[in-house]
GROMACS .gro file of N, CA, C and O in nm:
model
  556
    1MET      N    1   0.079  -5.414  -1.070
    1MET     CA    2   0.132  -5.439  -0.938
    1MET      C    3   0.020  -5.418  -0.835
    1MET      O    4  -0.052  -5.320  -0.839
    2LYS      N    5   0.007  -5.512  -0.746
    2LYS     CA    6  -0.096  -5.503  -0.644
    2LYS      C    7  -0.064  -5.388  -0.549
    2LYS      O    8   0.050  -5.363  -0.516
    3SER      N    9  -0.170  -5.323  -0.504
    3SER     CA   10  -0.149  -5.205  -0.419
    3SER      C   11  -0.092  -5.240  -0.282
    3SER      O   12  -0.027  -5.156  -0.220
    4LYS      N   13  -0.111  -5.363  -0.235
    4LYS     CA   14  -0.057  -5.398  -0.103
    4LYS      C   15   0.095  -5.395  -0.101
    4LYS      O   16   0.155  -5.373   0.003
    5TYR      N   17   0.158  -5.413  -0.217
    5TYR     CA   18   0.304  -5.407  -0.222
    5TYR      C   19   0.355  -5.265  -0.199
    5TYR      O   20   0.465  -5.245  -0.150
    6PHE      N   21   0.275  -5.166  -0.236
    6PHE     CA   22   0.315  -5.028  -0.215
    6PHE      C   23   0.326  -4.994  -0.066
    6PHE      O   24   0.417  -4.922  -0.025
    7ILE      N   25   0.234  -5.046   0.013
    7ILE     CA   26   0.239  -5.016   0.156
    7ILE      C   27   0.359  -5.085   0.221
    7ILE      O   28   0.427  -5.026   0.306
    8TRP      N   29   0.390  -5.206   0.179
    8TRP     CA   30   0.506  -5.275   0.234
    8TRP      C   31   0.636  -5.208   0.190
    8TRP      O   32   0.730  -5.195   0.269
    9ALA      N   33   0.639  -5.163   0.065
    9ALA     CA   34   0.757  -5.091   0.017
    9ALA      C   35   0.773  -4.959   0.091
    9ALA      O   36   0.885  -4.918   0.123
   10SER      N   37   0.662  -4.892   0.120
   10SER     CA   38   0.666  -4.767   0.195
   10SER      C   39   0.725  -4.789   0.334
   10SER      O   40   0.810  -4.712   0.379
   11LEU      N   41   0.680  -4.892   0.401
   11LEU     CA   42   0.732  -4.924   0.534
   11LEU      C   43   0.881  -4.955   0.530
   11LEU      O   44   0.959  -4.908   0.614
   12LEU      N   45   0.921  -5.034   0.432
   12LEU     CA   46   1.062  -5.073   0.419
   12LEU      C   47   1.150  -4.953   0.388
   12LEU      O   48   1.255  -4.933   0.452
   13ILE      N   49   1.110  -4.871   0.294
   13ILE     CA   50   1.193  -4.757   0.255
   13ILE      C   51   1.198  -4.653   0.366
   13ILE      O   52   1.302  -4.589   0.387
   14PHE      N   53   1.090  -4.635   0.438
   14PHE     CA   54   1.093  -4.544   0.554
   14PHE      C   55   1.193  -4.595   0.658
   14PHE      O   56   1.270  -4.517   0.713
   15SER      N   57   1.192  -4.725   0.682
   15SER     CA   58   1.287  -4.783   0.779
   15SER      C   59   1.431  -4.763   0.732
   15SER      O   60   1.519  -4.733   0.813
   16ILE      N   61   1.454  -4.779   0.604
   16ILE     CA   62   1.588  -4.758   0.550
   16ILE      C   63   1.629  -4.611   0.565
   16ILE      O   64   1.743  -4.581   0.598
   17SER      N   65   1.534  -4.520   0.543
   17SER     CA   66   1.566  -4.377   0.553
   17SER      C   67   1.609  -4.338   0.693
   17SER      O   68   1.685  -4.242   0.711
   18LEU      N   69   1.562  -4.410   0.794
   18LEU     CA   70   1.602  -4.381   0.931
   18LEU      C   71   1.747  -4.416   0.958
   18LEU      O   72   1.810  -4.361   1.047
   19LEU      N   73   1.800  -4.508   0.880
   19LEU     CA   74   1.938  -4.552   0.900
   19LEU      C   75   2.038  -4.481   0.811
   19LEU      O   76   2.158  -4.504   0.822
   20LEU      N   77   1.989  -4.396   0.723
   20LEU     CA   78   2.076  -4.325   0.629
   20LEU      C   79   2.097  -4.181   0.672
   20LEU      O   80   2.010  -4.122   0.736
   21PRO      N   81   2.210  -4.122   0.633
   21PRO     CA   82   2.230  -3.979   0.660
   21PRO      C   83   2.136  -3.896   0.572
   21PRO      O   84   2.114  -3.928   0.456
   22VAL      N   85   2.080  -3.791   0.629
   22VAL     CA   86   1.988  -3.706   0.554
   22VAL      C   87   2.062  -3.639   0.439
   22VAL      O   88   2.013  -3.635   0.326
   23SER      N   89   2.181  -3.589   0.464
   23SER     CA   90   2.265  -3.533   0.359
   23SER      C   91   2.405  -3.589   0.374
   23SER      O   92   2.449  -3.620   0.485
   24LEU      N   93   2.474  -3.603   0.264
   24LEU     CA   94   2.609  -3.658   0.267
   24LEU      C   95   2.708  -3.544   0.283
   24LEU      O   96   2.748  -3.481   0.187
   25GLY      N   97   2.746  -3.516   0.405
   25GLY     CA   98   2.832  -3.403   0.432
   25GLY      C   99   2.978  -3.437   0.448
   25GLY      O  100   3.060  -3.349   0.459
   26ARG      N  101   3.011  -3.561   0.450
   26ARG     CA  102   3.151  -3.601   0.468
   26ARG      C  103   3.198  -3.678   0.346
   26ARG      O  104   3.120  -3.723   0.263
   27ASP      N  105   3.328  -3.696   0.338
   27ASP     CA  106   3.385  -3.764   0.222
   27ASP      C  107   3.356  -3.913   0.224
   27ASP      O  108   3.339  -3.975   0.120
   28HIS      N  109   3.350  -3.971   0.341
   28HIS     CA  110   3.335  -4.116   0.351
   28HIS      C  111   3.203  -4.152   0.418
   28HIS      O  112   3.173  -4.107   0.528
   29PHE      N  113   3.128  -4.238   0.353
   29PHE     CA  114   2.997  -4.279   0.400
   29PHE      C  115   3.005  -4.353   0.533
   29PHE      O  116   2.919  -4.336   0.619
   30ILE      N  117   3.108  -4.433   0.553
   30ILE     CA  118   3.120  -4.516   0.672
   30ILE      C  119   3.141  -4.432   0.798
   30ILE      O  120   3.110  -4.477   0.909
   31GLU      N  121   3.190  -4.310   0.785
   31GLU     CA  122   3.214  -4.226   0.902
   31GLU      C  123   3.086  -4.194   0.978
   31GLU      O  124   3.090  -4.169   1.097
   32TYR      N  125   2.972  -4.195   0.910
   32TYR     CA  126   2.846  -4.168   0.978
   32TYR      C  127   2.814  -4.274   1.082
   32TYR      O  128   2.747  -4.247   1.180
   33TYR      N  129   2.862  -4.395   1.060
   33TYR     CA  130   2.827  -4.507   1.146
   33TYR      C  131   2.936  -4.538   1.247
   33TYR      O  132   2.911  -4.607   1.344
   34THR      N  133   3.057  -4.489   1.225
   34THR     CA  134   3.164  -4.516   1.320
   34THR      C  135   3.186  -4.400   1.416
   34THR      O  136   3.244  -4.419   1.521
   35ALA      N  137   3.139  -4.282   1.383
   35ALA     CA  138   3.154  -4.167   1.472
   35ALA      C  139   3.052  -4.175   1.585
   35ALA      O  140   2.951  -4.244   1.575
   36ASP      N  141   3.077  -4.103   1.690
   36ASP     CA  142   2.989  -4.106   1.806
   36ASP      C  143   2.869  -4.013   1.794
   36ASP      O  144   2.780  -4.018   1.876
   37ASN      N  145   2.868  -3.926   1.695
   37ASN     CA  146   2.757  -3.831   1.682
   37ASN      C  147   2.666  -3.869   1.565
   37ASN      O  148   2.705  -3.860   1.450
   38PRO      N  149   2.545  -3.910   1.595
   38PRO     CA  150   2.451  -3.952   1.491
   38PRO      C  151   2.366  -3.836   1.438
   38PRO      O  152   2.257  -3.856   1.391
   39GLU      N  153   2.418  -3.714   1.448
   39GLU     CA  154   2.336  -3.595   1.423
   39GLU      C  155   2.281  -3.585   1.281
   39GLU      O  156   2.188  -3.510   1.257
   40ASN      N  157   2.338  -3.655   1.188
   40ASN     CA  158   2.291  -3.642   1.051
   40ASN      C  159   2.210  -3.764   1.005
   40ASN      O  160   2.166  -3.768   0.891
   41LEU      N  161   2.191  -3.861   1.090
   41LEU     CA  162   2.116  -3.980   1.052
   41LEU      C  163   1.966  -3.957   1.071
   41LEU      O  164   1.922  -3.879   1.154
   42GLY      N  165   1.887  -4.028   0.992
   42GLY     CA  166   1.743  -4.009   0.991
   42GLY      C  167   1.676  -4.033   1.124
   42GLY      O  168   1.583  -3.961   1.162
   43TYR      N  169   1.719  -4.135   1.198
   43TYR     CA  170   1.653  -4.163   1.326
   43TYR      C  171   1.676  -4.050   1.425
   43TYR      O  172   1.592  -4.024   1.510
   44PHE      N  173   1.789  -3.980   1.415
   44PHE     CA  174   1.814  -3.867   1.502
   44PHE      C  175   1.717  -3.753   1.472
   44PHE      O  176   1.663  -3.690   1.561
   45TYR      N  177   1.693  -3.730   1.343
   45TYR     CA  178   1.594  -3.628   1.303
   45TYR      C  179   1.455  -3.666   1.356
   45TYR      O  180   1.380  -3.581   1.400
   46LEU      N  181   1.423  -3.795   1.347
   46LEU     CA  182   1.292  -3.840   1.395
   46LEU      C  183   1.278  -3.822   1.546
   46LEU      O  184   1.176  -3.775   1.595
   47LEU      N  185   1.381  -3.857   1.620
   47LEU     CA  186   1.374  -3.849   1.766
   47LEU      C  187   1.380  -3.706   1.819
   47LEU      O  188   1.318  -3.675   1.920
   48MET      N  189   1.453  -3.619   1.752
   48MET     CA  190   1.475  -3.484   1.805
   48MET      C  191   1.390  -3.377   1.736
   48MET      O  192   1.397  -3.260   1.774
   49GLY      N  193   1.309  -3.413   1.641
   49GLY     CA  194   1.231  -3.314   1.567
   49GLY      C  195   1.128  -3.240   1.648
   49GLY      O  196   1.090  -3.128   1.614
   50TYR      N  197   1.082  -3.299   1.756
   50TYR     CA  198   0.981  -3.233   1.840
   50TYR      C  199   1.034  -3.103   1.898
   50TYR      O  200   0.957  -3.014   1.933
   51MET      N  201   1.165  -3.088   1.908
   51MET     CA  202   1.224  -2.969   1.968
   51MET      C  203   1.200  -2.843   1.884
   51MET      O  204   1.217  -2.733   1.934
   52THR      N  205   1.159  -2.860   1.762
   52THR     CA  206   1.137  -2.745   1.674
   52THR      C  207   0.993  -2.694   1.682
   52THR      O  208   0.958  -2.603   1.607
   53ALA      N  209   0.912  -2.748   1.770
   53ALA     CA  210   0.769  -2.717   1.774
   53ALA      C  211   0.739  -2.568   1.792
   53ALA      O  212   0.654  -2.514   1.723
   54PHE      N  213   0.807  -2.501   1.881
   54PHE     CA  214   0.774  -2.363   1.911
   54PHE      C  215   0.870  -2.262   1.850
   54PHE      O  216   0.835  -2.147   1.830
   55GLU      N  217   0.992  -2.306   1.821
   55GLU     CA  218   1.091  -2.213   1.769
   55GLU      C  219   1.093  -2.207   1.617
   55GLU      O  220   1.113  -2.101   1.560
   56LEU      N  221   1.077  -2.320   1.552
   56LEU     CA  222   1.090  -2.328   1.407
   56LEU      C  223   0.969  -2.399   1.348
   56LEU      O  224   0.973  -2.519   1.322
   57PRO      N  225   0.859  -2.328   1.326
   57PRO     CA  226   0.735  -2.395   1.286
   57PRO      C  227   0.741  -2.469   1.153
   57PRO      O  228   0.680  -2.574   1.139
   58ILE      N  229   0.816  -2.421   1.055
   58ILE     CA  230   0.825  -2.491   0.927
   58ILE      C  231   0.899  -2.623   0.944
   58ILE      O  232   0.861  -2.724   0.888
   59ASP      N  233   1.005  -2.622   1.023
   59ASP     CA  234   1.077  -2.747   1.052
   59ASP      C  235   0.984  -2.847   1.119
   59ASP      O  236   0.989  -2.966   1.092
   60PHE      N  237   0.902  -2.798   1.210
   60PHE     CA  238   0.809  -2.885   1.282
   60PHE      C  239   0.705  -2.945   1.187
   60PHE      O  240   0.669  -3.061   1.199
   61ILE      N  241   0.659  -2.866   1.090
   61ILE     CA  242   0.563  -2.917   0.992
   61ILE      C  243   0.625  -3.030   0.911
   61ILE      O  244   0.561  -3.132   0.886
   62CYS      N  245   0.751  -3.014   0.871
   62CYS     CA  246   0.821  -3.123   0.799
   62CYS      C  247   0.833  -3.246   0.887
   62CYS      O  248   0.813  -3.358   0.841
   63TRP      N  249   0.866  -3.227   1.014
   63TRP     CA  250   0.881  -3.339   1.106
   63TRP      C  251   0.748  -3.411   1.127
   63TRP      O  252   0.745  -3.533   1.140
   64LEU      N  253   0.638  -3.337   1.128
   64LEU     CA  254   0.507  -3.400   1.144
   64LEU      C  255   0.472  -3.492   1.028
   64LEU      O  256   0.382  -3.576   1.040
   65GLY      N  257   0.541  -3.477   0.916
   65GLY     CA  258   0.521  -3.568   0.803
   65GLY      C  259   0.543  -3.714   0.843
   65GLY      O  260   0.481  -3.804   0.787
   66ASN      N  261   0.631  -3.737   0.938
   66ASN     CA  262   0.653  -3.874   0.988
   66ASN      C  263   0.526  -3.931   1.047
   66ASN      O  264   0.489  -4.046   1.021
   67PHE      N  265   0.458  -3.852   1.128
   67PHE     CA  266   0.341  -3.903   1.199
   67PHE      C  267   0.217  -3.909   1.111
   67PHE      O  268   0.132  -3.995   1.132
   68THR      N  269   0.207  -3.820   1.014
   68THR     CA  270   0.095  -3.833   0.921
   68THR      C  271   0.115  -3.955   0.832
   68THR      O  272   0.018  -4.020   0.795
   69LEU      N  273   0.240  -3.988   0.801
   69LEU     CA  274   0.267  -4.111   0.727
   69LEU      C  275   0.232  -4.234   0.811
   69LEU      O  276   0.170  -4.329   0.762
   70ILE      N  277   0.267  -4.232   0.937
   70ILE     CA  278   0.232  -4.342   1.027
   70ILE      C  279   0.081  -4.356   1.039
   70ILE      O  280   0.028  -4.468   1.039
   71LEU      N  281   0.011  -4.243   1.047
   71LEU     CA  282  -0.136  -4.249   1.050
   71LEU      C  283  -0.193  -4.309   0.922
   71LEU      O  284  -0.291  -4.383   0.926
   72SER      N  285  -0.132  -4.278   0.810
   72SER     CA  286  -0.182  -4.337   0.685
   72SER      C  287  -0.156  -4.486   0.680
   72SER      O  288  -0.233  -4.561   0.620
   73TRP      N  289  -0.048  -4.533   0.743
   73TRP     CA  290  -0.026  -4.678   0.752
   73TRP      C  291  -0.130  -4.742   0.844
   73TRP      O  292  -0.181  -4.849   0.814
   74ILE      N  293  -0.157  -4.678   0.956
   74ILE     CA  294  -0.252  -4.734   1.053
   74ILE      C  295  -0.392  -4.742   0.995
   74ILE      O  296  -0.461  -4.843   1.009
   75PHE      N  297  -0.435  -4.637   0.928
   75PHE     CA  298  -0.571  -4.632   0.873
   75PHE      C  299  -0.574  -4.665   0.724
   75PHE      O  300  -0.654  -4.609   0.650
   76HIS      N  301  -0.489  -4.757   0.682
   76HIS     CA  302  -0.475  -4.787   0.539
   76HIS      C  303  -0.602  -4.842   0.474
   76HIS      O  304  -0.616  -4.841   0.353
   77ARG      N  305  -0.696  -4.888   0.551
   77ARG     CA  306  -0.820  -4.941   0.494
   77ARG      C  307  -0.931  -4.837   0.480
   77ARG      O  308  -1.037  -4.866   0.430
   78PHE      N  309  -0.904  -4.716   0.525
   78PHE     CA  310  -1.005  -4.611   0.524
   78PHE      C  311  -0.962  -4.497   0.431
   78PHE      O  312  -0.844  -4.484   0.398
   79LYS      N  313  -1.058  -4.413   0.395
   79LYS     CA  314  -1.027  -4.300   0.308
   79LYS      C  315  -0.942  -4.195   0.380
   79LYS      O  316  -0.876  -4.115   0.315
   80LEU      N  317  -0.942  -4.197   0.511
   80LEU     CA  318  -0.856  -4.107   0.587
   80LEU      C  319  -0.710  -4.127   0.551
   80LEU      O  320  -0.630  -4.033   0.551
   81SER      N  321  -0.674  -4.248   0.516
   81SER     CA  322  -0.537  -4.280   0.478
   81SER      C  323  -0.495  -4.202   0.354
   81SER      O  324  -0.381  -4.158   0.343
   82PHE      N  325  -0.586  -4.183   0.260
   82PHE     CA  326  -0.554  -4.108   0.138
   82PHE      C  327  -0.525  -3.962   0.173
   82PHE      O  328  -0.428  -3.903   0.124
   83ILE      N  329  -0.605  -3.906   0.261
   83ILE     CA  330  -0.586  -3.766   0.302
   83ILE      C  331  -0.454  -3.749   0.378
   83ILE      O  332  -0.377  -3.657   0.352
   84THR      N  333  -0.427  -3.840   0.469
   84THR     CA  334  -0.302  -3.829   0.546
   84THR      C  335  -0.180  -3.858   0.461
   84THR      O  336  -0.074  -3.800   0.485
   85SER      N  337  -0.192  -3.943   0.360
   85SER     CA  338  -0.076  -3.968   0.274
   85SER      C  339  -0.047  -3.846   0.185
   85SER      O  340   0.069  -3.815   0.160
   86ILE      N  341  -0.150  -3.776   0.140
   86ILE     CA  342  -0.129  -3.652   0.065
   86ILE      C  343  -0.063  -3.548   0.155
   86ILE      O  344   0.035  -3.483   0.116
   87LEU      N  345  -0.116  -3.534   0.275
   87LEU     CA  346  -0.061  -3.438   0.370
   87LEU      C  347   0.084  -3.472   0.405
   87LEU      O  348   0.170  -3.383   0.410
   88SER      N  349   0.111  -3.598   0.426
   88SER     CA  350   0.247  -3.642   0.457
   88SER      C  351   0.343  -3.609   0.344
   88SER      O  352   0.453  -3.557   0.367
   89PHE      N  353   0.303  -3.637   0.223
   89PHE     CA  354   0.389  -3.609   0.108
   89PHE      C  355   0.417  -3.460   0.097
   89PHE      O  356   0.531  -3.419   0.074
   90LEU      N  357   0.315  -3.377   0.116
   90LEU     CA  358   0.334  -3.233   0.106
   90LEU      C  359   0.423  -3.180   0.219
   90LEU      O  360   0.508  -3.092   0.197
   91GLN      N  361   0.406  -3.234   0.339
   91GLN     CA  362   0.490  -3.192   0.451
   91GLN      C  363   0.636  -3.228   0.427
   91GLN      O  364   0.726  -3.149   0.456
   92MET      N  365   0.659  -3.346   0.375
   92MET     CA  366   0.796  -3.390   0.349
   92MET      C  367   0.856  -3.315   0.231
   92MET      O  368   0.976  -3.292   0.225
   93LEU      N  369   0.773  -3.278   0.137
   93LEU     CA  370   0.820  -3.208   0.017
   93LEU      C  371   0.873  -3.069   0.050
   93LEU      O  372   0.962  -3.018  -0.019
   94ILE      N  373   0.822  -3.008   0.155
   94ILE     CA  374   0.868  -2.874   0.194
   94ILE      C  375   1.018  -2.873   0.217
   94ILE      O  376   1.088  -2.781   0.174
   95PHE      N  377   1.069  -2.976   0.281
   95PHE     CA  378   1.213  -2.985   0.308
   95PHE      C  379   1.292  -2.987   0.178
   95PHE      O  380   1.393  -2.917   0.164
   96GLY      N  381   1.249  -3.065   0.082
   96GLY     CA  382   1.319  -3.075  -0.046
   96GLY      C  383   1.309  -2.948  -0.128
   96GLY      O  384   1.406  -2.907  -0.192
   97LEU      N  385   1.193  -2.884  -0.126
   97LEU     CA  386   1.178  -2.758  -0.200
   97LEU      C  387   1.267  -2.649  -0.141
   97LEU      O  388   1.326  -2.569  -0.215
   98ASP      N  389   1.277  -2.647  -0.010
   98ASP     CA  390   1.367  -2.552   0.054
   98ASP      C  391   1.511  -2.577   0.012
   98ASP      O  392   1.586  -2.484  -0.015
   99TYR      N  393   1.549  -2.703   0.004
   99TYR     CA  394   1.685  -2.737  -0.034
   99TYR      C  395   1.712  -2.703  -0.181
   99TYR      O  396   1.815  -2.643  -0.213
  100ILE      N  397   1.622  -2.739  -0.269
  100ILE     CA  398   1.643  -2.718  -0.414
  100ILE      C  399   1.648  -2.570  -0.449
  100ILE      O  400   1.735  -2.525  -0.523
  101PHE      N  401   1.554  -2.494  -0.394
  101PHE     CA  402   1.546  -2.352  -0.428
  101PHE      C  403   1.619  -2.261  -0.330
  101PHE      O  404   1.619  -2.139  -0.346
  102LYS      N  405   1.681  -2.321  -0.226
  102LYS     CA  406   1.757  -2.247  -0.124
  102LYS      C  407   1.677  -2.130  -0.069
  102LYS      O  408   1.719  -2.015  -0.071
  103LEU      N  409   1.559  -2.162  -0.018
  103LEU     CA  410   1.466  -2.061   0.031
  103LEU      C  411   1.498  -2.013   0.172
  103LEU      O  412   1.444  -1.913   0.218
  104ASN      N  413   1.579  -2.087   0.244
  104ASN     CA  414   1.615  -2.055   0.383
  104ASN      C  415   1.495  -2.049   0.476
  104ASN      O  416   1.492  -1.971   0.571
  105ILE      N  417   1.394  -2.133   0.451
  105ILE     CA  418   1.280  -2.138   0.543
  105ILE      C  419   1.298  -2.248   0.647
  105ILE      O  420   1.233  -2.247   0.749
  106ILE      N  421   1.387  -2.341   0.621
  106ILE     CA  422   1.417  -2.450   0.714
  106ILE      C  423   1.546  -2.414   0.787
  106ILE      O  424   1.647  -2.383   0.725
  107GLU      N  425   1.542  -2.419   0.918
  107GLU     CA  426   1.658  -2.380   0.998
  107GLU      C  427   1.773  -2.480   0.984
  107GLU      O  428   1.888  -2.442   0.974
  108PHE      N  429   1.742  -2.608   0.986
  108PHE     CA  430   1.846  -2.710   0.987
  108PHE      C  431   1.875  -2.763   0.848
  108PHE      O  432   1.865  -2.881   0.822
  109SER      N  433   1.907  -2.676   0.757
  109SER     CA  434   1.942  -2.716   0.621
  109SER      C  435   2.086  -2.679   0.593
  109SER      O  436   2.132  -2.572   0.633
  110ASP      N  437   2.155  -2.768   0.527
  110ASP     CA  438   2.292  -2.741   0.484
  110ASP      C  439   2.294  -2.755   0.333
  110ASP      O  440   2.290  -2.866   0.280
  111TYR      N  441   2.297  -2.644   0.264
  111TYR     CA  442   2.285  -2.644   0.120
  111TYR      C  443   2.413  -2.687   0.049
  111TYR      O  444   2.415  -2.703  -0.071
  112ASP      N  445   2.522  -2.704   0.125
  112ASP     CA  446   2.650  -2.740   0.063
  112ASP      C  447   2.660  -2.888   0.031
  112ASP      O  448   2.741  -2.927  -0.053
  113PHE      N  449   2.581  -2.970   0.095
  113PHE     CA  450   2.592  -3.114   0.078
  113PHE      C  451   2.466  -3.170   0.014
  113PHE      O  452   2.356  -3.127   0.046
  114PRO      N  453   2.480  -3.268  -0.074
  114PRO     CA  454   2.361  -3.324  -0.140
  114PRO      C  455   2.275  -3.408  -0.045
  114PRO      O  456   2.327  -3.474   0.045
  115LEU      N  457   2.145  -3.402  -0.068
  115LEU     CA  458   2.053  -3.484   0.011
  115LEU      C  459   2.068  -3.630  -0.027
  115LEU      O  460   2.089  -3.663  -0.143
  116PHE      N  461   2.053  -3.717   0.069
  116PHE     CA  462   2.064  -3.861   0.042
  116PHE      C  463   1.948  -3.937   0.104
  116PHE      O  464   1.858  -3.982   0.036
  117GLY      N  465   1.946  -3.947   0.236
  117GLY     CA  466   1.840  -4.019   0.305
  117GLY      C  467   1.705  -3.952   0.291
  117GLY      O  468   1.602  -4.018   0.299
  118TYR      N  469   1.707  -3.822   0.267
  118TYR     CA  470   1.581  -3.750   0.248
  118TYR      C  471   1.502  -3.809   0.133
  118TYR      O  472   1.378  -3.819   0.141
  119TRP      N  473   1.566  -3.846   0.025
  119TRP     CA  474   1.493  -3.898  -0.093
  119TRP      C  475   1.424  -4.029  -0.059
  119TRP      O  476   1.313  -4.055  -0.107
  120PHE      N  477   1.484  -4.112   0.023
  120PHE     CA  478   1.419  -4.234   0.068
  120PHE      C  479   1.297  -4.200   0.153
  120PHE      O  480   1.192  -4.263   0.142
  121TRP      N  481   1.311  -4.102   0.238
  121TRP     CA  482   1.203  -4.056   0.325
  121TRP      C  483   1.086  -4.006   0.242
  121TRP      O  484   0.970  -4.043   0.267
  122LEU      N  485   1.115  -3.926   0.141
  122LEU     CA  486   1.010  -3.873   0.054
  122LEU      C  487   0.946  -3.983  -0.029
  122LEU      O  488   0.823  -3.987  -0.046
  123ILE      N  489   1.024  -4.076  -0.079
  123ILE     CA  490   0.971  -4.186  -0.160
  123ILE      C  491   0.878  -4.273  -0.077
  123ILE      O  492   0.778  -4.325  -0.129
  124SER      N  493   0.905  -4.290   0.052
  124SER     CA  494   0.817  -4.371   0.136
  124SER      C  495   0.676  -4.310   0.142
  124SER      O  496   0.577  -4.383   0.136
  125SER      N  497   0.667  -4.179   0.151
  125SER     CA  498   0.535  -4.117   0.153
  125SER      C  499   0.471  -4.121   0.014
  125SER      O  500   0.350  -4.135   0.001
  126PHE      N  501   0.552  -4.111  -0.091
  126PHE     CA  502   0.499  -4.120  -0.227
  126PHE      C  503   0.443  -4.259  -0.254
  126PHE      O  504   0.338  -4.273  -0.318
  127LEU      N  505   0.511  -4.362  -0.207
  127LEU     CA  506   0.461  -4.499  -0.225
  127LEU      C  507   0.330  -4.520  -0.151
  127LEU      O  508   0.240  -4.590  -0.199
  128MET      N  509   0.316  -4.458  -0.035
  128MET     CA  510   0.189  -4.468   0.037
  128MET      C  511   0.079  -4.395  -0.037
  128MET      O  512  -0.036  -4.441  -0.041
  129LEU      N  513   0.114  -4.287  -0.101
  129LEU     CA  514   0.019  -4.214  -0.184
  129LEU      C  515  -0.025  -4.300  -0.304
  129LEU      O  516  -0.144  -4.306  -0.338
  130LEU      N  517   0.070  -4.370  -0.365
  130LEU     CA  518   0.036  -4.462  -0.475
  130LEU      C  519  -0.052  -4.577  -0.427
  130LEU      O  520  -0.144  -4.620  -0.499
  131TYR      N  521  -0.023  -4.627  -0.308
  131TYR     CA  522  -0.105  -4.734  -0.251
  131TYR      C  523  -0.250  -4.689  -0.240
  131TYR      O  524  -0.341  -4.758  -0.282
  132ASN      N  525  -0.270  -4.572  -0.184
  132ASN     CA  526  -0.407  -4.522  -0.165
  132ASN      C  527  -0.473  -4.489  -0.297
  132ASN      O  528  -0.593  -4.513  -0.313
  133TYR      N  529  -0.398  -4.436  -0.390
  133TYR     CA  530  -0.455  -4.405  -0.521
  133TYR      C  531  -0.502  -4.532  -0.592
  133TYR      O  532  -0.613  -4.538  -0.644
  134ASN      N  533  -0.416  -4.634  -0.593
  134ASN     CA  534  -0.453  -4.761  -0.658
  134ASN      C  535  -0.570  -4.828  -0.587
  134ASN      O  536  -0.659  -4.886  -0.650
  135ARG      N  537  -0.569  -4.821  -0.455
  135ARG     CA  538  -0.678  -4.883  -0.379
  135ARG      C  539  -0.811  -4.814  -0.407
  135ARG      O  540  -0.912  -4.881  -0.427
  136LEU      N  541  -0.811  -4.683  -0.412
  136LEU     CA  542  -0.936  -4.610  -0.438
  136LEU      C  543  -0.977  -4.621  -0.585
  136LEU      O  544  -1.097  -4.620  -0.616
  137LYS      N  545  -0.881  -4.633  -0.673
  137LYS     CA  546  -0.911  -4.643  -0.816
  137LYS      C  547  -0.979  -4.773  -0.852
  137LYS      O  548  -1.069  -4.777  -0.935
  138TYR      N  549  -0.938  -4.881  -0.788
  138TYR     CA  550  -0.989  -5.013  -0.823
  138TYR      C  551  -1.099  -5.065  -0.729
  138TYR      O  552  -1.133  -5.182  -0.731
  139THR      N  553  -1.152  -4.979  -0.643
  139THR     CA  554  -1.263  -5.022  -0.557
  139THR      C  555  -1.391  -4.953  -0.592
  139THR      O  556  -1.399  -4.862  -0.666
   0.00000   0.00000   0.00000
């Protein structure tokens, strides 16, 4: 598979993750889109994550994974992209590790409901990591 497909898949899956609920906390999936509160959808996390900068530093580090991923897309032709994609993956992984091991290091975690949109978010950074790995391997 050509490495350029990984970057396009990363962009697509990241966009999908913004439209999905981070965790499935309700019985019906459609309620997330018909209710007036988008608090559990990915785009809400993206827009409001800056608020955790001074109060919740670990949450802010996870949120910064969005921008390190964007930087890796922007600089995809340079080696800086490989570094930022590794950093992005690690930043995003913190959220999942907190959820799996119930470490209580993330303030906005609900351990009662399974993660859903988060996995798409994490896969987008993993695909960017694969893109950079394949690009550096074959050049």
